[in-house]
Coordinates of C-alpha atoms in Angstrom, one line a residue:
M10 CA 7.6 17.8 53.2
K11 CA 3.7 16.4 53.1
E12 CA 3.3 20.1 51.5
K13 CA 5.7 18.7 48.4
L14 CA 3.9 15.2 48.2
K15 CA 0.2 17.3 48.3
N16 CA 2.1 19.7 45.3
W17 CA 3.5 16.2 43.7
G18 CA 0.4 14.3 44.1
I19 CA -1.7 17.7 41.9
G20 CA 0.9 17.7 39.8
F21 CA 0.7 13.8 39.1
L22 CA -2.9 14.3 38.3
I23 CA -3.0 17.5 36.1
C24 CA 0.2 16.1 34.0
F25 CA -1.8 12.6 33.8
L26 CA -5.2 13.8 32.4
F27 CA -3.1 15.5 29.6
A28 CA -1.0 12.3 29.3
F29 CA -4.2 9.8 29.0
M30 CA -5.7 12.1 26.9
L31 CA -2.1 12.5 24.5
L32 CA -0.9 8.8 24.8
I33 CA -3.6 6.7 26.1
F34 CA -6.9 7.6 25.0
G35 CA -6.3 9.3 22.1
P36 CA -4.3 6.4 20.5
A37 CA -7.2 4.1 21.6
E38 CA -10.0 5.8 19.8
I39 CA -8.1 6.3 16.4
Y40 CA -6.8 2.6 16.3
F41 CA -10.2 0.9 17.5
V42 CA -12.4 3.5 14.8
N43 CA -10.0 2.8 12.1
V44 CA -8.8 -1.0 13.3
A45 CA -9.6 -2.5 9.5
E46 CA -7.1 -0.2 8.3
F47 CA -4.4 -0.9 11.2
K48 CA -2.1 -4.2 10.3
F49 CA -1.1 -4.1 13.9
V50 CA -2.7 -5.1 16.9
Y51 CA -3.9 -3.0 20.1
G52 CA -1.5 -4.7 22.5
E53 CA 1.5 -3.7 20.2
F54 CA 1.4 0.3 21.5
V55 CA -1.1 0.3 24.5
W56 CA 1.3 -1.0 27.1
L57 CA 4.3 0.9 26.0
L58 CA 2.1 4.5 25.8
S59 CA 0.9 3.7 28.8
G60 CA 4.0 3.4 30.4
I61 CA 5.7 6.6 28.7
A62 CA 2.3 8.5 30.3
I63 CA 2.7 7.5 33.2
I64 CA 6.5 7.4 33.8
S65 CA 6.4 10.9 32.0
S66 CA 4.0 12.3 34.1
A67 CA 5.3 10.8 37.3
V68 CA 8.8 12.5 36.5
I69 CA 7.5 15.8 35.6
S70 CA 5.2 16.5 38.5
F71 CA 8.1 15.3 40.8
L72 CA 10.2 18.1 39.5
A73 CA 7.7 20.3 39.7
A74 CA 7.1 20.0 43.0
F75 CA 10.3 21.4 43.8
L76 CA 9.7 24.8 41.6
P77 CA 8.7 28.2 42.9
P78 CA 4.8 28.3 43.7
V79 CA 4.5 30.8 41.0
V80 CA 6.5 28.6 38.5
R81 CA 4.7 25.6 39.1
K82 CA 1.1 26.9 39.6
I83 CA 1.6 28.3 35.9
I84 CA 2.9 24.9 34.7
W85 CA -0.5 23.3 36.2
S86 CA -2.5 25.6 34.3
V87 CA -0.8 25.1 31.3
F88 CA -1.4 21.4 31.2
F89 CA -4.6 21.6 32.2
G90 CA -5.9 24.2 29.8
L91 CA -4.7 22.2 27.0
S92 CA -6.3 19.1 28.0
V93 CA -9.5 21.1 28.4
A94 CA -9.0 23.1 25.1
G95 CA -7.8 19.7 23.6
Y96 CA -11.4 18.2 24.3
A97 CA -13.6 20.5 23.3
Q98 CA -11.3 20.1 19.7
I99 CA -11.9 16.9 19.4
M100 CA -15.9 16.7 20.8
F101 CA -16.6 20.3 19.5
I102 CA -14.5 21.6 17.0
N103 CA -12.7 19.7 14.7
E104 CA -14.2 19.0 11.5
G105 CA -13.9 16.1 8.9
L106 CA -10.1 15.1 9.5
D107 CA -8.7 12.7 7.6
L108 CA -7.1 10.6 10.5
L109 CA -5.8 8.1 7.8
G110 CA -3.3 10.5 5.9
M111 CA -5.1 10.1 2.8
N112 CA -4.5 13.5 1.8
P113 CA -0.4 14.1 0.4
E114 CA -0.8 17.4 0.9
G115 CA -1.6 16.7 4.2
Y116 CA -3.6 19.1 6.1
Q117 CA -4.4 22.7 5.7
S118 CA -7.1 25.2 7.0
G119 CA -8.0 28.8 6.5
I120 CA -6.2 31.7 7.9
G121 CA -9.6 33.0 9.2
Q122 CA -10.4 29.3 11.0
A123 CA -6.4 28.8 12.3
V124 CA -6.6 32.6 13.8
F125 CA -10.0 32.4 15.5
N126 CA -9.4 29.0 17.2
G127 CA -5.7 29.5 18.5
F128 CA -7.6 32.8 19.9
L129 CA -9.6 30.1 21.7
W130 CA -6.9 28.2 22.9
L131 CA -5.0 30.9 24.6
A132 CA -8.2 33.0 26.2
L133 CA -8.7 29.6 27.6
L134 CA -4.6 29.4 28.9
A135 CA -5.1 33.2 30.2
L136 CA -8.2 32.5 32.0
I137 CA -6.7 29.3 34.0
I138 CA -3.4 31.0 34.3
F139 CA -5.1 34.1 35.7
L140 CA -7.6 31.9 38.6
A141 CA -4.1 30.7 39.5
L142 CA -2.6 33.7 40.4
W143 CA -5.2 35.6 41.8
K144 CA -8.0 32.9 43.1
E145 CA -5.7 30.2 44.3
K146 CA -8.4 28.1 45.8
I147 CA -11.0 28.5 43.1
W148 CA -8.2 27.5 40.7
Q149 CA -6.8 24.5 42.1
S150 CA -11.2 23.1 43.1
I151 CA -10.8 23.7 39.2
I152 CA -8.2 22.2 37.8
C153 CA -9.1 18.7 40.9
F154 CA -12.6 18.3 40.1
G155 CA -12.0 19.1 36.4
A156 CA -8.8 16.1 35.8
V157 CA -11.0 13.8 37.9
F158 CA -14.2 14.5 35.4
L159 CA -12.1 14.4 32.3
I160 CA -10.5 11.2 33.5
G161 CA -13.0 9.6 34.5
I162 CA -15.6 10.1 31.3
Q163 CA -12.9 9.5 29.0
S164 CA -11.9 6.1 30.7
V165 CA -15.6 5.1 30.2
A166 CA -15.4 5.8 27.3
W167 CA -12.2 3.7 26.6
I168 CA -13.6 0.9 28.5
S169 CA -15.9 0.3 26.4
L170 CA -14.1 0.8 22.8
M171 CA -12.1 -2.1 24.1
L172 CA -15.3 -3.9 25.5
S173 CA -17.1 -4.1 22.0
A174 CA -13.9 -4.1 19.9
E175 CA -13.6 -7.0 17.2
E176 CA -11.3 -10.1 17.3
I177 CA -9.1 -8.3 15.0
A178 CA -7.8 -5.1 17.2
Y179 CA -6.1 -8.2 19.4
K180 CA -5.2 -10.7 17.7
Y181 CA -3.5 -11.6 14.2
E182 CA -5.2 -13.9 12.3
E183 CA -3.3 -17.0 11.9
G184 CA -3.2 -18.4 8.3
E185 CA -4.7 -15.3 7.1
W186 CA -5.0 -15.4 3.2
S187 CA -3.1 -12.6 1.2
L188 CA -1.6 -11.5 -1.9
S189 CA 2.3 -12.8 -2.2
G190 CA 5.1 -10.4 -3.6
E191 CA 7.1 -13.1 -4.0
D192 CA 7.1 -13.4 -8.0
Q193 CA 6.8 -9.7 -7.7
F194 CA 9.6 -8.9 -9.8
K195 CA 9.3 -12.3 -12.7
V196 CA 7.7 -11.3 -16.0
S197 CA 7.0 -14.4 -18.6
S198 CA 10.0 -15.1 -21.2
G199 CA 6.6 -15.4 -23.6
K200 CA 3.5 -13.1 -23.7
N201 CA 3.2 -10.1 -20.9
I202 CA 0.2 -7.9 -20.3
I203 CA 1.7 -5.5 -17.2
V204 CA -0.2 -2.9 -15.7
F205 CA 1.2 0.1 -13.1
V206 CA -1.1 1.7 -11.1
L207 CA 0.6 4.6 -9.3
D208 CA -1.8 6.1 -7.1
Y209 CA -2.7 9.6 -6.9
F210 CA -1.8 10.4 -9.8
S211 CA -3.6 12.8 -11.6
N212 CA -2.8 13.8 -15.6
Q213 CA -2.9 17.3 -14.1
Y214 CA 0.2 16.8 -12.8
I215 CA 2.2 16.4 -15.9
E216 CA 2.7 19.8 -17.1
P217 CA 4.1 21.3 -13.8
T218 CA 6.7 18.5 -13.9
M219 CA 7.6 18.8 -17.4
E220 CA 8.3 22.0 -16.7
Q221 CA 10.9 21.2 -13.9
Y222 CA 11.7 17.9 -15.6
P223 CA 11.1 17.9 -19.2
D224 CA 13.0 15.0 -19.8
L225 CA 9.7 13.4 -17.5
L226 CA 8.6 11.3 -20.2
D227 CA 11.3 10.4 -22.3
G228 CA 11.5 6.7 -21.5
L229 CA 7.9 6.1 -23.2
N230 CA 8.7 7.1 -26.5
D231 CA 6.8 3.4 -27.9
F232 CA 3.3 5.0 -25.8
T233 CA 0.5 6.5 -26.7
Y234 CA -0.5 9.2 -23.5
Y235 CA -4.4 9.3 -23.5
S236 CA -4.5 12.7 -22.1
N237 CA -8.4 13.1 -21.7
T238 CA -8.8 10.1 -19.2
D239 CA -11.1 10.0 -16.2
C240 CA -10.7 7.6 -13.3
T241 CA -14.7 6.7 -13.5
Y242 CA -14.9 6.1 -9.4
F243 CA -12.6 8.6 -7.3
G244 CA -10.2 7.2 -4.4
T245 CA -8.4 3.3 -4.4
Y246 CA -11.7 2.0 -3.0
P247 CA -13.1 1.3 -5.0
S248 CA -11.4 2.2 -8.3
L249 CA -9.1 -0.5 -7.7
A250 CA -11.7 -3.6 -7.2
H251 CA -14.1 -2.2 -10.4
M252 CA -10.7 -2.6 -12.6
L253 CA -10.1 -5.6 -12.1
S254 CA -13.5 -6.9 -11.3
G255 CA -15.6 -4.7 -14.2
S256 CA -17.9 -4.3 -11.6
E257 CA -19.5 -1.0 -11.1
P258 CA -20.0 -0.5 -7.4
D259 CA -23.5 -0.8 -5.7
P260 CA -24.0 1.8 -2.7
S261 CA -27.9 -0.3 -2.1
I262 CA -26.1 -3.2 0.1
S263 CA -22.8 -3.1 1.9
I264 CA -19.0 -2.8 0.6
N265 CA -18.7 -6.2 2.4
D266 CA -21.9 -7.9 0.6
W267 CA -20.4 -6.0 -2.6
T268 CA -17.3 -7.5 -2.3
S269 CA -18.1 -10.7 -1.7
K270 CA -20.5 -10.4 -5.1
I271 CA -18.0 -9.2 -7.5
W272 CA -15.3 -12.2 -7.4
Q273 CA -18.1 -14.5 -8.0
D274 CA -20.0 -12.8 -10.7
E275 CA -20.0 -15.1 -13.2
K276 CA -18.5 -12.2 -16.1
T277 CA -15.7 -11.6 -13.6
V278 CA -14.7 -15.4 -13.3
G279 CA -15.2 -16.1 -17.1
F280 CA -12.7 -13.4 -17.9
Y281 CA -10.0 -14.6 -15.4
Q282 CA -11.0 -18.4 -16.5
A283 CA -9.9 -17.0 -20.3
L284 CA -7.0 -15.0 -19.4
H285 CA -5.7 -19.0 -17.6
D286 CA -7.0 -20.5 -20.7
Q287 CA -4.2 -18.6 -22.6
N288 CA -2.0 -19.9 -19.8
Y289 CA -1.7 -16.7 -18.2
V290 CA -0.9 -16.1 -14.6
V291 CA -2.4 -13.5 -12.9
N292 CA -0.6 -11.6 -10.2
V293 CA -1.8 -8.6 -8.2
Y294 CA 0.2 -6.7 -6.4
T295 CA -1.5 -4.5 -3.6
P296 CA -0.5 -4.6 0.0
D297 CA -4.6 -3.5 1.1
K298 CA -6.9 -6.6 0.4
N299 CA -9.3 -4.8 2.0
M300 CA -9.3 -2.5 -1.1
L301 CA -10.4 -5.3 -3.3
C302 CA -12.5 -7.5 0.1
G303 CA -13.3 -5.3 2.4
M304 CA -13.5 -7.4 5.7
N305 CA -13.8 -11.0 3.6
S306 CA -10.7 -13.0 3.3
A307 CA -9.1 -12.7 0.5
E308 CA -9.7 -16.7 -0.6
I309 CA -12.6 -14.9 -2.3
L310 CA -9.6 -14.1 -5.1
N311 CA -8.1 -17.2 -5.1
Q312 CA -10.2 -18.7 -8.2
N313 CA -9.1 -15.3 -10.4
F314 CA -5.1 -14.3 -9.0
S315 CA -3.0 -16.7 -9.0
N316 CA -0.8 -14.8 -6.1
V317 CA -3.5 -16.0 -3.4
T318 CA -1.7 -17.5 -0.7
N319 CA -2.5 -18.3 3.2
A320 CA 1.1 -19.5 3.8
G321 CA 1.6 -17.2 7.4
Q322 CA 3.9 -14.5 7.9
D323 CA 5.9 -13.6 10.4
F324 CA 6.5 -9.5 10.8
N325 CA 8.6 -7.5 11.9
V326 CA 7.1 -4.2 14.4
N327 CA 8.8 -1.0 14.3
Y328 CA 7.7 0.2 18.1
V329 CA 9.7 3.8 17.8
L330 CA 7.6 3.9 14.7
L331 CA 4.6 2.7 16.3
A332 CA 5.0 5.1 19.2
K333 CA 6.0 8.2 17.3
T334 CA 3.2 7.7 14.5
M335 CA 0.0 7.1 17.4
I336 CA 1.5 10.3 19.3
K337 CA 1.5 12.0 15.8
M338 CA -1.8 10.9 14.9
S339 CA -3.4 11.9 18.6
A340 CA -1.7 15.3 18.8
Y341 CA -3.4 15.8 15.3
R342 CA -6.2 15.1 16.4
M343 CA -6.0 17.2 19.8
F344 CA -4.3 20.2 19.0
P345 CA -5.5 23.7 17.4
Y346 CA -6.0 24.0 13.4
A347 CA -2.7 26.1 13.3
L348 CA -0.5 22.8 14.7
K349 CA -2.3 19.9 12.9
P350 CA 0.1 20.1 9.8
Y351 CA 2.9 19.5 11.8
F352 CA 1.3 16.6 13.2
Y353 CA -0.2 15.1 10.3
A354 CA 0.5 11.5 9.9
N355 CA 0.8 10.3 6.1
V356 CA -0.3 6.8 5.0
S357 CA 2.8 5.6 4.8
E358 CA 4.0 5.7 8.0
Y359 CA 1.8 3.6 9.7
S360 CA 2.0 1.7 6.4
E361 CA 5.8 0.7 7.5
I362 CA 5.3 -0.3 11.2
I363 CA 4.4 -3.9 10.7
T364 CA 6.8 -5.3 8.1
P365 CA 7.1 -9.1 6.4
K366 CA 10.0 -11.0 7.5
S367 CA 9.6 -12.8 4.2
R368 CA 8.8 -10.8 0.8
G369 CA 5.9 -9.0 1.2
V370 CA 4.0 -6.7 -1.5
S371 CA 6.5 -3.9 -2.7
H372 CA 4.4 -1.1 -2.9
E373 CA 6.0 2.1 -2.0
N374 CA 8.1 3.8 -4.4
H375 CA 11.2 3.8 -2.7
R376 CA 11.1 -0.3 -1.1
Y377 CA 10.0 -1.3 -4.9
Y378 CA 12.8 0.2 -6.6
G379 CA 15.3 -0.9 -4.5
H380 CA 13.6 -4.5 -5.0
L381 CA 14.0 -4.0 -8.0
L382 CA 17.1 -2.7 -8.5
E383 CA 18.9 -5.2 -6.6
E384 CA 16.9 -8.5 -7.2
K385 CA 16.4 -7.4 -10.9
L386 CA 13.5 -8.9 -13.1
S387 CA 13.4 -12.3 -14.2
T388 CA 11.4 -14.5 -17.0
D389 CA 9.2 -17.9 -16.6
D390 CA 9.6 -19.9 -19.6
K391 CA 6.3 -22.0 -18.5
S392 CA 4.1 -19.4 -18.7
N393 CA 2.3 -15.7 -20.2
Y394 CA 2.3 -13.0 -17.0
Y395 CA -0.7 -10.1 -16.4
I396 CA 0.7 -8.2 -14.0
F397 CA -1.3 -5.9 -11.8
Q398 CA 1.5 -3.7 -10.3
H399 CA -0.1 -1.0 -7.7
L400 CA 2.6 1.3 -6.1
S401 CA 2.0 4.4 -4.3
G402 CA 3.0 7.0 -6.9
T403 CA 2.2 10.8 -5.9
H404 CA -0.1 9.6 -2.7
V405 CA 2.8 10.5 -0.4
Y406 CA 5.9 12.9 -1.3
E407 CA 8.3 10.7 -0.2
T408 CA 10.0 10.1 -3.2
D409 CA 12.7 11.8 -5.2
I410 CA 14.1 12.3 -8.4
T411 CA 16.3 9.4 -8.3
G412 CA 13.3 7.3 -7.5
E413 CA 14.9 7.2 -3.9
Y414 CA 13.1 7.8 -0.1
A415 CA 12.9 11.1 0.2
E416 CA 11.2 12.8 3.4
N417 CA 9.1 15.8 2.7
S418 CA 9.9 15.8 -1.2
S419 CA 7.3 17.5 -3.4
L420 CA 4.7 16.5 -6.4
E421 CA 7.1 17.2 -8.5
K422 CA 9.9 15.2 -7.3
T423 CA 7.4 12.2 -6.9
A424 CA 6.1 12.6 -9.9
K425 CA 9.3 12.5 -12.0
G426 CA 11.0 9.5 -9.3
C427 CA 8.3 7.4 -10.3
M428 CA 8.6 7.9 -14.0
V429 CA 12.2 7.3 -13.2
I430 CA 11.3 3.7 -11.5
M431 CA 9.1 3.3 -14.5
E432 CA 11.9 3.5 -17.2
E433 CA 14.6 0.9 -15.1
Y434 CA 11.5 -1.5 -15.1
L435 CA 11.2 -1.2 -18.9
N436 CA 14.9 -0.7 -19.6
Q437 CA 15.0 -4.6 -17.3
L438 CA 12.6 -5.6 -19.8
K439 CA 14.7 -4.7 -22.6
E440 CA 17.4 -6.6 -21.6
L441 CA 15.7 -10.0 -21.3
G442 CA 14.7 -9.1 -24.7
V443 CA 10.4 -9.4 -23.4
Y444 CA 9.6 -5.7 -24.3
D445 CA 8.9 -5.7 -27.6
D446 CA 6.1 -8.1 -27.0
A447 CA 4.8 -6.7 -23.8
T448 CA 1.4 -4.7 -23.6
I449 CA 2.2 -2.2 -21.4
I450 CA -0.3 0.2 -19.0
I451 CA 1.3 2.7 -16.4
T452 CA -2.0 4.6 -15.3
A453 CA -3.9 5.6 -11.9
D454 CA -6.5 4.7 -9.9
H455 CA -7.2 8.2 -9.3
G456 CA -6.4 11.9 -8.8
G457 CA -7.8 14.4 -6.6
S458 CA -11.8 14.4 -6.0
R459 CA -11.8 17.3 -8.6
D460 CA -9.0 16.8 -10.9
S461 CA -10.3 13.1 -10.9
Q462 CA -9.0 12.3 -14.9
V463 CA -5.6 10.5 -14.4
I464 CA -2.0 9.4 -16.5
F465 CA -3.0 6.5 -19.0
F466 CA 0.2 5.5 -21.2
M467 CA -0.3 2.4 -23.4
K468 CA 2.4 0.2 -25.6
N469 CA 0.8 -2.4 -27.5
A470 CA 2.5 -5.7 -28.2
H471 CA 5.3 -4.7 -30.8
E472 CA 4.3 -1.4 -31.3
S473 CA 7.1 1.2 -31.6
H474 CA 7.8 4.7 -32.7
E475 CA 10.2 7.7 -32.4
E476 CA 7.9 9.6 -30.5
M477 CA 5.6 9.4 -27.9
L478 CA 1.8 10.0 -29.4
I479 CA -0.8 11.5 -28.0
S480 CA -4.7 11.1 -28.2
N481 CA -7.3 12.8 -26.5
A482 CA -10.1 10.2 -27.0
P483 CA -12.6 10.6 -24.3
I484 CA -11.9 6.9 -22.2
G485 CA -12.1 6.3 -18.9
L486 CA -10.9 3.2 -16.5
T487 CA -14.7 1.6 -17.4
E488 CA -12.6 0.3 -20.5
F489 CA -10.0 -0.8 -18.1
Q490 CA -11.3 -4.9 -18.9
A491 CA -12.2 -4.8 -22.2
T492 CA -8.6 -3.5 -23.2
I493 CA -6.8 -6.3 -21.2
A494 CA -9.1 -8.9 -22.9
Q495 CA -8.2 -7.6 -26.1
S496 CA -4.5 -7.4 -25.3
A497 CA -4.6 -11.4 -24.2
G498 CA -6.1 -12.1 -27.7
I499 CA -9.8 -13.3 -26.1
D500 CA -13.2 -12.0 -27.1
Y501 CA -13.7 -8.5 -25.4
S502 CA -16.8 -7.6 -26.5
P503 CA -18.6 -9.3 -23.1
Y504 CA -16.5 -6.2 -21.7
G505 CA -17.8 -3.4 -23.7
P506 CA -15.2 -1.1 -25.8
A507 CA -11.5 -1.4 -25.7
V508 CA -9.4 1.9 -25.5
S509 CA -8.6 1.4 -29.1
D510 CA -12.0 1.5 -29.7
I511 CA -12.7 5.1 -28.5
S512 CA -12.5 7.5 -31.4
P513 CA -11.2 11.3 -30.0
S514 CA -13.9 13.2 -32.8
I515 CA -16.8 11.7 -31.4
P516 CA -18.2 13.5 -28.3
R517 CA -18.6 10.8 -26.0
E518 CA -20.7 11.7 -22.1
R519 CA -19.2 10.3 -19.0
T520 CA -19.7 10.0 -15.8
V521 CA -17.3 10.9 -12.6
W522 CA -18.3 9.1 -9.5
V523 CA -16.9 10.9 -6.3
R524 CA -17.7 9.4 -2.4
L525 CA -18.8 13.0 -0.9
Y526 CA -20.9 13.5 2.6
V527 CA -24.0 15.0 1.7
D528 CA -26.0 16.7 4.4
T529 CA -29.3 15.9 3.6
L530 CA -28.9 12.5 3.9
P531 CA -28.1 10.9 7.1
S532 CA -24.6 9.7 8.3
V533 CA -23.8 5.8 7.4
P534 CA -21.6 3.3 9.2
K535 CA -18.0 2.4 8.2
Y536 CA -17.7 -0.9 6.5
S537 CA -15.6 -2.0 9.1
G538 CA -18.5 -1.9 11.4
E539 CA -16.5 0.8 13.8
G540 CA -17.6 4.5 13.8
E541 CA -19.9 6.4 10.9
S542 CA -17.8 7.2 7.4
V543 CA -17.1 10.6 6.2
S544 CA -19.2 9.7 3.0
N545 CA -22.7 9.1 2.6
A546 CA -23.5 9.1 -1.0
Y547 CA -21.8 8.5 -4.3
C548 CA -22.3 11.7 -6.4
G549 CA -22.0 11.9 -10.0
F550 CA -20.6 14.5 -12.2
T551 CA -21.3 14.0 -16.3
Y552 CA -19.7 15.7 -18.3
T553 CA -18.8 15.6 -22.3
G554 CA -15.5 17.1 -22.9
D555 CA -12.3 17.4 -21.7
I556 CA -10.9 18.1 -18.0
N557 CA -11.7 21.6 -17.7
D558 CA -15.8 20.5 -18.5
L559 CA -15.6 18.4 -15.3
F560 CA -14.2 21.1 -13.6
E561 CA -17.1 23.2 -14.3
K562 CA -19.6 20.3 -13.8
Y563 CA -17.8 19.5 -10.2
D564 CA -18.4 23.6 -9.5
D565 CA -21.9 23.3 -10.4
G566 CA -22.5 20.2 -7.9
P567 CA -23.5 16.6 -8.6
D568 CA -25.8 15.4 -11.5
I569 CA -26.9 12.4 -9.4
I570 CA -26.5 11.4 -5.5
I571 CA -27.0 8.2 -4.5
P572 CA -27.1 6.8 -1.0
E573 CA -24.8 4.9 0.5
T574 CA -25.7 2.2 2.9
D575 CA -22.4 2.2 4.6
G576 CA -18.7 3.8 3.6
F577 CA -15.2 2.5 3.5
F578 CA -13.1 5.3 4.9

C-alpha cells in the first residue's frame, strides 16, 4: 500500500504538471496578455479549469498506480516529456503565433519546419522513456525535480500575471457604454444610406467564388462594381475607425490617444452634425467597440452616433464553449507545429462565449441572417437613416451557401452565403418600398495583407439597370466619407473626392498601409498595456495601377516605414 501511495504521489505530480500548463497557466497567460479582446472575466473559467486539472490529475494518477511498473513509467515519461517539450515550444520555438484566431485559413506551417519540430519532440520523449526503462533512479530524480521546478517557475509567473492585471480582467463594468443593436433591423421610410462592411473580403475572392457559383452577383444588377478598390489600411483596426471618422491613423501617438482624438476632431464632428441636420439617424453596428475606441469608453462616440447607450446588459455565459476554447487556445500554443492546425481557435469561437440576454449587435453572418429572416426589416417614419453594418464576412469560414451556420465551411461557400444575406436584405427593402430611394454600399474593411484590395459595390438612390456595371476606377476607402456626404446631399468638399469623382482613365497613385513587424525597429507594447504587439510599424506600399501592380510592390517591400508607438494586436 505504501508503494502504491508513493506511485500515486509521483504520478499526481507529473500529471498535474501537464494539466497545470495546459489548463491553468496556459489559459491564464493567453487571457491576461489579450484581456482587452475578451468580453468575459478571468473568474468565469479559472475555477472551472483548475478543478478539471486537479480532479483529472488525481484520477489518472490513482488508476495508473495499479498498472504494471513498465506501463506506469512509460505513461509518466510521456506526460513529463510532453510538458518539457511544450514548455520549450512556448519559450523558445513558437514564432509569431496568431493566438486570437484572426486568420480565416487557420494555422499553416512549412512541411520542413513541422517535420523538424516533430523530430525534436519525439527525440525528447524517446530519451525520457529510455531513462525510465534502463536508468530508473536518474529518471525518477529528473521527473520529480523537473516537475517541481516547472510548476514552481510557472506558478510565480501566474501569480505575477494575476497581481498586475487590470480591473477589467476581474470585474464587468457597470453601466458600460456600448453600441446598441436594438434598432438593427429598422430602416427609414424616407431616405436611407446603408453600408454593409463584410470583414476580410478581398476582391480577389470574387472570381474563384463565381467559378463555383455563377449566380453570385445576380441580385446586384442595379449596382456598380468598383473592381480596383484598395482598403487603404489593412486590418479591421484601423480601417473601421478610418472609414467612420475620415481621420488618418497617427502612429506617433498611442492608439488610445488617437481614438480619443478623432471622435472630437472638428471635421468629424462637423460631418456627423451635418448628417443630423439632414434628419439622419446614424446607427453603427459592430460588436467590438475597441476597434473604434481603443481602451476608451464608447461614450466618446455618443456625440456622433445615435445608437450609443449605457443601459446595462445581462449576459449568458456558455461555459462549455468557454472551457473548450481556452483549452484549445492553450494547446495550440503548447503543442508542436504539426498539431497546431487541429487546435486553432478562430475569433468567432471566443466571440460567442458571452451573448447578451437582450438584443445585442448581431455580427456573425448566420446570426444576423437568422434575425433578419425572423424579425424582418421595419420602417421608421420620423427620420432618415445612415446604417453602417459590420458583419463577419469571410473572416471566418462558418457560413454555408444558404447563409446559415456551417462549421468548417470554405471561402467560396462563405462568400456565396454572404451574398445570399445581402440579396435577402435588398428584397426586404423592395417589399417595404424603400429600395429605390436608398443608397447602398457593400464593401469590406480589408482583404488579406497582400491582396488588400476589397469588394466595393454601390447603388445610388434611384439607380437602376438591367445588369451590374463594372468600373476599374482606382478608388479606395479614403473616398468613403466624402461618398457618404455626397449621398446625403451635404457639401462633401471638406472630405475630399467622392467615388464618383475618380476617373477610370486617369492613373492614380495610392498607398496601402499594412501593420508589420520590422526587425530593425524595437518592439512596442499593445494598446491594452498587456504584453508586446505583433507589429511595430506601419509599412506603406505605394502603387499606380491595379491589384497586379500592388502585388509586385508588396513583393518588392515597403516604400515607407513609420514606427508605431503601440500596436493593436
